Short mmCIF file of C-alpha atoms in Angstrom, two decimals:
data_model
loop_
_atom_site.label_atom_id
_atom_site.label_comp_id
_atom_site.label_asym_id
_atom_site.label_seq_id
_atom_site.Cartn_x
_atom_site.Cartn_y
_atom_site.Cartn_z
CA MET A 20 -104.27 -101.80 83.70
CA HIS A 21 -105.49 -102.97 80.66
CA ILE A 22 -109.48 -101.84 80.42
CA GLY A 23 -111.64 -104.52 78.54
CA LEU A 24 -114.63 -103.52 76.61
CA ILE A 25 -117.83 -105.55 74.78
CA GLY A 26 -118.53 -103.27 72.34
CA GLY A 27 -120.82 -103.39 69.37
CA ILE A 28 -123.97 -102.34 71.19
CA GLY A 29 -124.36 -100.39 69.59
CA PRO A 30 -121.12 -99.77 67.01
CA ALA A 31 -121.81 -95.77 67.47
CA ALA A 32 -121.40 -96.58 71.51
CA THR A 33 -118.64 -98.61 70.94
CA VAL A 34 -116.43 -95.37 69.64
CA TYR A 35 -117.77 -92.81 71.99
CA TYR A 36 -116.02 -95.21 74.51
CA TYR A 37 -112.91 -95.28 72.54
CA GLN A 38 -113.29 -91.80 72.10
CA LEU A 39 -114.07 -91.00 75.37
CA LEU A 40 -111.38 -93.01 76.76
CA ILE A 41 -108.53 -91.66 74.83
CA GLU A 42 -109.08 -87.81 75.41
CA GLU A 43 -108.12 -88.81 78.86
CA ILE A 44 -105.53 -91.33 78.91
CA GLU A 45 -102.36 -90.61 76.63
CA GLU A 46 -101.31 -94.53 76.24
CA GLN A 47 -103.52 -97.34 77.72
CA SER A 48 -104.02 -100.89 77.13
CA LEU A 49 -107.31 -101.90 75.76
CA THR A 50 -108.69 -104.43 74.00
CA ILE A 51 -112.64 -104.33 72.34
CA SER A 52 -114.50 -107.89 71.92
CA HIS A 53 -117.34 -106.70 69.66
CA ALA A 54 -121.15 -108.59 70.31
CA SER A 55 -123.79 -108.70 68.27
CA ILE A 56 -126.67 -106.17 68.96
CA LYS A 57 -128.94 -108.05 66.82
CA ARG A 58 -128.96 -111.14 69.50
CA LEU A 59 -128.75 -108.71 72.60
CA SER A 60 -131.68 -106.82 70.65
CA GLU A 61 -133.39 -110.49 70.84
CA ASN A 62 -132.41 -111.17 74.26
CA ILE A 63 -133.97 -108.29 75.67
CA MET A 64 -137.19 -108.04 74.52
CA ALA A 65 -137.54 -112.44 75.03
CA GLY A 66 -136.49 -111.49 78.50
CA ASN A 67 -133.57 -114.04 77.93
CA GLN A 68 -131.65 -112.83 80.84
CA GLU A 69 -129.55 -116.47 81.15
CA GLU A 70 -128.80 -116.75 76.90
CA GLN A 71 -127.41 -113.80 77.26
CA ALA A 72 -124.96 -113.66 79.85
CA THR A 73 -123.93 -117.03 78.90
CA ILE A 74 -122.65 -114.78 75.58
CA PHE A 75 -121.29 -111.63 77.27
CA ALA A 76 -119.28 -113.90 79.58
CA LYS A 77 -117.43 -115.71 76.85
CA HIS A 78 -116.49 -111.84 75.51
CA VAL A 79 -114.67 -111.76 78.68
CA ASP A 80 -113.01 -114.78 78.68
CA SER A 81 -111.83 -112.90 75.03
CA LEU A 82 -110.70 -109.81 77.42
CA LYS A 83 -109.48 -111.73 79.81
CA SER A 84 -107.04 -113.90 77.46
CA ALA A 85 -105.90 -110.34 75.98
CA GLY A 86 -104.42 -109.65 79.11
CA ALA A 87 -107.52 -107.01 80.22
CA ASN A 88 -107.54 -106.96 84.06
CA PHE A 89 -111.29 -105.97 84.22
CA ALA A 90 -114.50 -105.46 82.00
CA ALA A 91 -117.31 -103.07 80.86
CA VAL A 92 -120.49 -103.72 78.79
CA THR A 93 -120.86 -100.39 76.44
CA SER A 94 -124.35 -100.19 77.03
CA VAL A 95 -127.00 -99.49 79.36
CA ALA A 96 -129.88 -102.30 78.24
CA GLY A 97 -126.84 -104.31 77.96
CA HIS A 98 -126.77 -104.42 81.61
CA PHE A 99 -130.24 -106.61 82.06
CA CYS A 100 -128.63 -109.68 82.19
CA PHE A 101 -125.82 -108.17 84.50
CA ASP A 102 -126.23 -110.60 88.00
CA GLU A 103 -125.93 -113.57 85.81
CA LEU A 104 -123.36 -112.45 83.97
CA SER A 105 -121.30 -111.22 86.82
CA VAL A 106 -121.62 -115.03 88.28
CA ARG A 107 -120.05 -116.09 85.06
CA SER A 108 -117.21 -113.62 84.26
CA SER A 109 -113.95 -114.86 84.94
CA LEU A 110 -112.62 -110.32 85.08
CA PRO A 111 -114.19 -108.29 87.59
CA LEU A 112 -116.92 -105.91 85.72
CA VAL A 113 -117.68 -102.06 85.96
CA SER A 114 -120.96 -101.30 85.79
CA VAL A 115 -122.76 -98.24 84.32
CA LEU A 116 -126.27 -98.56 87.44
CA ASP A 117 -123.21 -98.58 90.22
CA SER A 118 -121.58 -95.65 88.78
CA LEU A 119 -125.10 -93.67 87.60
CA ARG A 120 -125.72 -95.09 91.55
CA ALA A 121 -122.60 -92.80 93.10
CA TYR A 122 -123.19 -89.91 90.30
CA PHE A 123 -126.10 -89.30 91.60
CA LEU A 124 -126.09 -89.83 95.37
CA ASP A 125 -122.83 -87.46 94.76
CA ARG A 126 -124.87 -84.45 92.97
CA GLY A 127 -128.03 -85.16 95.17
CA ILE A 128 -129.96 -85.82 92.09
CA LYS A 129 -133.69 -87.12 94.21
CA ARG A 130 -135.71 -87.39 90.33
CA VAL A 131 -134.70 -88.77 87.26
CA GLY A 132 -136.41 -88.75 83.66
CA VAL A 133 -135.03 -91.74 81.57
CA LEU A 134 -134.75 -92.00 77.86
CA GLY A 135 -133.21 -95.19 76.10
CA ASN A 136 -134.84 -98.28 74.36
CA HIS A 137 -138.03 -99.87 75.51
CA VAL A 138 -136.92 -102.13 78.72
CA ALA A 139 -134.74 -100.36 79.82
CA MET A 140 -136.85 -97.45 80.52
CA ARG A 141 -140.64 -99.61 81.67
CA SER A 142 -138.45 -101.92 83.80
CA HIS A 143 -136.57 -98.34 85.20
CA LEU A 144 -133.24 -99.39 84.87
CA PHE A 145 -133.80 -102.86 85.55
CA GLY A 146 -134.69 -101.74 89.03
CA MET A 147 -131.05 -101.97 90.05
CA ILE A 148 -131.35 -98.85 91.05
CA ASP A 149 -133.17 -97.61 94.12
CA THR A 150 -131.50 -94.29 95.15
CA VAL A 151 -133.48 -92.26 92.77
CA SER A 152 -137.36 -91.96 91.54
CA PHE A 153 -137.62 -92.41 87.84
CA VAL A 154 -140.13 -90.99 85.52
CA THR A 155 -140.57 -92.12 82.02
CA PRO A 156 -142.66 -90.66 79.18
CA ASP A 157 -145.92 -91.58 78.38
CA ALA A 158 -147.32 -94.99 77.02
CA GLY A 159 -147.60 -93.71 72.90
CA THR A 160 -144.69 -91.24 73.62
CA LEU A 161 -142.58 -94.21 75.33
CA ASN A 162 -142.74 -96.75 72.05
CA LYS A 163 -141.40 -93.67 69.68
CA VAL A 164 -138.22 -93.45 71.74
CA GLY A 165 -137.52 -96.67 72.63
CA ASP A 166 -138.68 -97.54 68.56
CA ALA A 167 -136.73 -94.71 67.23
CA TYR A 168 -133.55 -95.41 69.76
CA MET A 169 -133.25 -99.10 68.27
CA ASN A 170 -133.23 -97.89 64.91
CA MET A 171 -131.00 -95.14 65.82
CA ALA A 172 -128.13 -97.61 67.39
CA LYS A 173 -128.40 -100.03 64.88
CA ARG A 174 -127.95 -97.94 62.31
CA GLY A 175 -125.14 -96.15 63.95
CA TRP A 176 -126.42 -92.16 63.36
CA CYS A 177 -129.35 -90.05 64.69
CA ASP A 178 -131.78 -88.40 62.12
CA ASP A 179 -133.82 -85.12 62.80
CA HIS A 180 -136.88 -86.72 63.65
CA GLU A 181 -135.36 -89.12 65.93
CA ARG A 182 -133.42 -86.14 67.82
CA GLN A 183 -136.87 -84.80 67.81
CA ILE A 184 -138.58 -87.37 69.40
CA PHE A 185 -135.41 -87.69 72.45
CA ILE A 186 -135.54 -83.94 72.72
CA ASN A 187 -139.57 -83.37 73.20
CA ALA A 188 -139.64 -86.73 75.19
CA GLY A 189 -137.05 -85.55 78.09
CA GLN A 190 -138.46 -81.88 78.02
CA HIS A 191 -141.81 -82.97 79.02
CA MET A 192 -140.33 -84.92 81.50
CA MET A 193 -138.53 -82.25 83.01
CA ASP A 194 -142.32 -80.37 82.47
CA GLN A 195 -144.86 -82.31 83.70
CA SER A 196 -143.36 -85.23 85.56
CA GLY A 197 -141.16 -82.82 87.70
CA ALA A 198 -137.57 -84.59 86.57
CA ASP A 199 -134.69 -83.14 88.26
CA ALA A 200 -132.49 -83.71 84.99
CA VAL A 201 -133.22 -86.52 82.25
CA LEU A 202 -130.56 -89.58 81.93
CA LEU A 203 -129.53 -90.98 78.78
CA GLY A 204 -130.10 -94.13 79.40
CA GLY A 205 -129.06 -95.48 76.26
CA THR A 206 -124.94 -95.17 75.46
CA ASP A 207 -126.16 -94.59 71.21
CA LEU A 208 -128.44 -91.27 72.96
CA PHE A 209 -125.00 -88.76 72.53
CA LEU A 210 -126.04 -89.69 68.49
CA ALA A 211 -129.08 -86.66 69.58
CA PHE A 212 -127.62 -84.96 72.36
CA ASN A 213 -124.44 -83.73 70.78
CA ASP A 214 -124.38 -80.20 71.39
CA ASN A 215 -125.02 -77.48 74.20
CA THR A 216 -129.10 -76.96 72.76
CA ILE A 217 -130.99 -78.83 74.97
CA ASN A 218 -131.77 -76.79 77.67
CA TYR A 219 -132.66 -78.93 80.68
CA PRO A 220 -130.21 -80.62 82.56
CA VAL A 221 -128.23 -84.12 80.85
CA VAL A 222 -126.82 -87.23 82.43
CA ASP A 223 -125.01 -88.81 79.74
CA ALA A 224 -124.76 -92.19 81.45
CA ALA A 225 -121.39 -93.38 79.05
CA ARG A 226 -119.32 -90.36 80.51
CA VAL A 227 -120.65 -91.05 84.08
CA HIS A 228 -119.18 -94.72 82.81
CA VAL A 229 -116.05 -94.10 81.44
CA ALA A 230 -114.88 -91.89 84.23
CA ASP A 231 -114.93 -94.89 86.25
CA LEU A 232 -113.39 -96.82 84.04
CA ILE A 233 -110.31 -94.42 83.51
CA LYS A 234 -110.59 -94.89 87.86
CA ALA A 235 -110.09 -98.30 87.70
CA SER A 236 -107.58 -98.52 85.46
CA GLN A 237 -105.13 -95.73 87.45
#
């Protein structure tokens, strides 16, 4: 099977998906179509689902032309237009939100603290996962997390100040909001949570998604 990825949103997350895939699949057909993180960010903030879905659909068409059998968006935030993309897509899609729903159910996770961009946090992952209760940072912290996330994603690396914002926000949701685990609800967050020193359970959305991509390719 030939895997098609819509990447570039952001670049570091795309590389992460690629690395995770080749760790598990020694030889595989894989094509990445590069989308604009700037355009995606603008459409997310403006709520332009239809416009972004049309953009993504063109990338899916390119992936199909390259021989892909299915496609995936390498961004949790990019799923804000997933319903609209689904009706336009010329290929089957593997959704990170479906992957996370199954992951939470399988492990009995009921209450999840979410980190990511502003819209993903405020919308509780666009209301598309109804099997868990989501908690978010308080309003002031949420804005700091959202701003830090977008800066990190565009830049492709995480500085120490941003990393501390994310870690502290996660710890607060565990301690004060009773979260069972903290979801890295932005696929670039591996840049901040890239070691084993975090002392609370973390669910990496990208890893969960890639596991399903590997299953779909077999």
